[in-house]
Coordinates of C-alpha atoms in Angstrom, one line a residue:
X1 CA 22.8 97.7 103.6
X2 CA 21.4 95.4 106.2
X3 CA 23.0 95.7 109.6
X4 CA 24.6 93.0 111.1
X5 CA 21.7 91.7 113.0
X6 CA 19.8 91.6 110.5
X7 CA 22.4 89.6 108.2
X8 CA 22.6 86.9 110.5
X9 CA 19.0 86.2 111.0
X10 CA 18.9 86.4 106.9
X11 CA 21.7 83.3 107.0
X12 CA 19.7 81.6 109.9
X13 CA 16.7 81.6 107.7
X14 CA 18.7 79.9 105.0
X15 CA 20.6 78.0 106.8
X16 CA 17.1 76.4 108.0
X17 CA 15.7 76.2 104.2
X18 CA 19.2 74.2 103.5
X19 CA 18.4 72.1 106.3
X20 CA 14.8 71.4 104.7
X21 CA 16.5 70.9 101.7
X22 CA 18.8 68.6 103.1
X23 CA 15.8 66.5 104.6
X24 CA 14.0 66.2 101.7
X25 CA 17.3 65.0 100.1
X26 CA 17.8 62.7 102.9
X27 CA 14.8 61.0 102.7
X28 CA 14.6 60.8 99.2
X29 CA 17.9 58.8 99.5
X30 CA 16.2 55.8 100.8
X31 CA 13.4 55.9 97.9
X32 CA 16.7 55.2 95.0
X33 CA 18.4 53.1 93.9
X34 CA 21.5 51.8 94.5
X35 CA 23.6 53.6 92.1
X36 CA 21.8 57.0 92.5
X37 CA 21.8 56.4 96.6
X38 CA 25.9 56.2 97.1
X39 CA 25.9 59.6 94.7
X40 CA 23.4 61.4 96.8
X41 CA 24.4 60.2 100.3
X42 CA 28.1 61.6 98.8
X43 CA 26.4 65.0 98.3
X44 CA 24.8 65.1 101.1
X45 CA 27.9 64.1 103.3
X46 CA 29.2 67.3 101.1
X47 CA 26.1 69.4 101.8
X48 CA 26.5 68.9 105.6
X49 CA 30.0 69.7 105.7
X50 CA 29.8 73.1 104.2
X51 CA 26.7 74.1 106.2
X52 CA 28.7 73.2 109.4
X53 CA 31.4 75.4 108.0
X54 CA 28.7 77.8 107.3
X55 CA 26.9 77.7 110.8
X56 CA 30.8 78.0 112.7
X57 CA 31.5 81.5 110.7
X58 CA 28.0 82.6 111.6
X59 CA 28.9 81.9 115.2
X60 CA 32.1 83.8 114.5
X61 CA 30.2 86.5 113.1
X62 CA 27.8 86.6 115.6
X63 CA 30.8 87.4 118.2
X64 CA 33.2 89.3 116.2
X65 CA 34.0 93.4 116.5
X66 CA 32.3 95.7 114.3
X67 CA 35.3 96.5 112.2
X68 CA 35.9 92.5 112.0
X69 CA 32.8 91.3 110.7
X70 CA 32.6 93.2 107.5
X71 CA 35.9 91.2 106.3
X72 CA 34.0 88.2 107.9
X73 CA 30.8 89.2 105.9
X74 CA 32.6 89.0 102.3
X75 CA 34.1 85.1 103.5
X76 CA 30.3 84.2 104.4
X77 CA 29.2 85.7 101.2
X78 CA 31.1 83.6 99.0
X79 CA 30.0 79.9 100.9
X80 CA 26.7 81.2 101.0
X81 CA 26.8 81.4 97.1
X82 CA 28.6 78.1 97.1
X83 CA 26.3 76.6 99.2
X84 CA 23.0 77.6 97.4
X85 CA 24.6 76.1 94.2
X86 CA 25.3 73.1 95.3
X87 CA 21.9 72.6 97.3
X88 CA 20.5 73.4 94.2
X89 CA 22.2 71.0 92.0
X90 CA 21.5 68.3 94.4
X91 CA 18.0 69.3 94.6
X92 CA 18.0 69.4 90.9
X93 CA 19.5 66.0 89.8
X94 CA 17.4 63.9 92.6
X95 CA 14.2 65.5 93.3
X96 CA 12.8 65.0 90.0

């Protein structure tokens, strides 16, 4: 089991491959067209809003007791899994 240190510089490492991702995404918004561009700027919006969410429990995390962050761990746990899915889909449908 990693300790909590070592968690949350796992989730800053991902947290800056999403924001790779997310770049990548970003600038392949401006490359299509019109139809495909108001999907993809939707899922980025989308994107962006769960890694904020992601980034604040992080934060929380970061500052929480040691009997608190293992309930905070399993909350992170699930929007990580969320949040690779989705970057993934994204990635999937418009970086072809």
């Amino acid at each position: 089991m990693k300790s909590r240190k070592e968690y949350i510089q796992t989730l800053h490492n991902e947290i800056d491959e999403w924001n790779k991702q997310i770049d990548r995404l970003t600038a392949r918004a401006g490359l299509v067209e019109d139809e495909y561009r108001q999907e993809l700027q939707k899922q980025l919006d989308e994107l962006k809003q769960q890694r904020a969410a992601i980034e604040g429990q992080v934060e929380k995390l970061s500052t929480s007791s040691a009997e608190a962050w293992e309930d905070l761990k399993s909350g992170i746990d699930s929007a990580w899994e969320k949040m690779n899915e989705a970057v993934g889909s994204a990635a999937t449908s418009f970086l072809k």
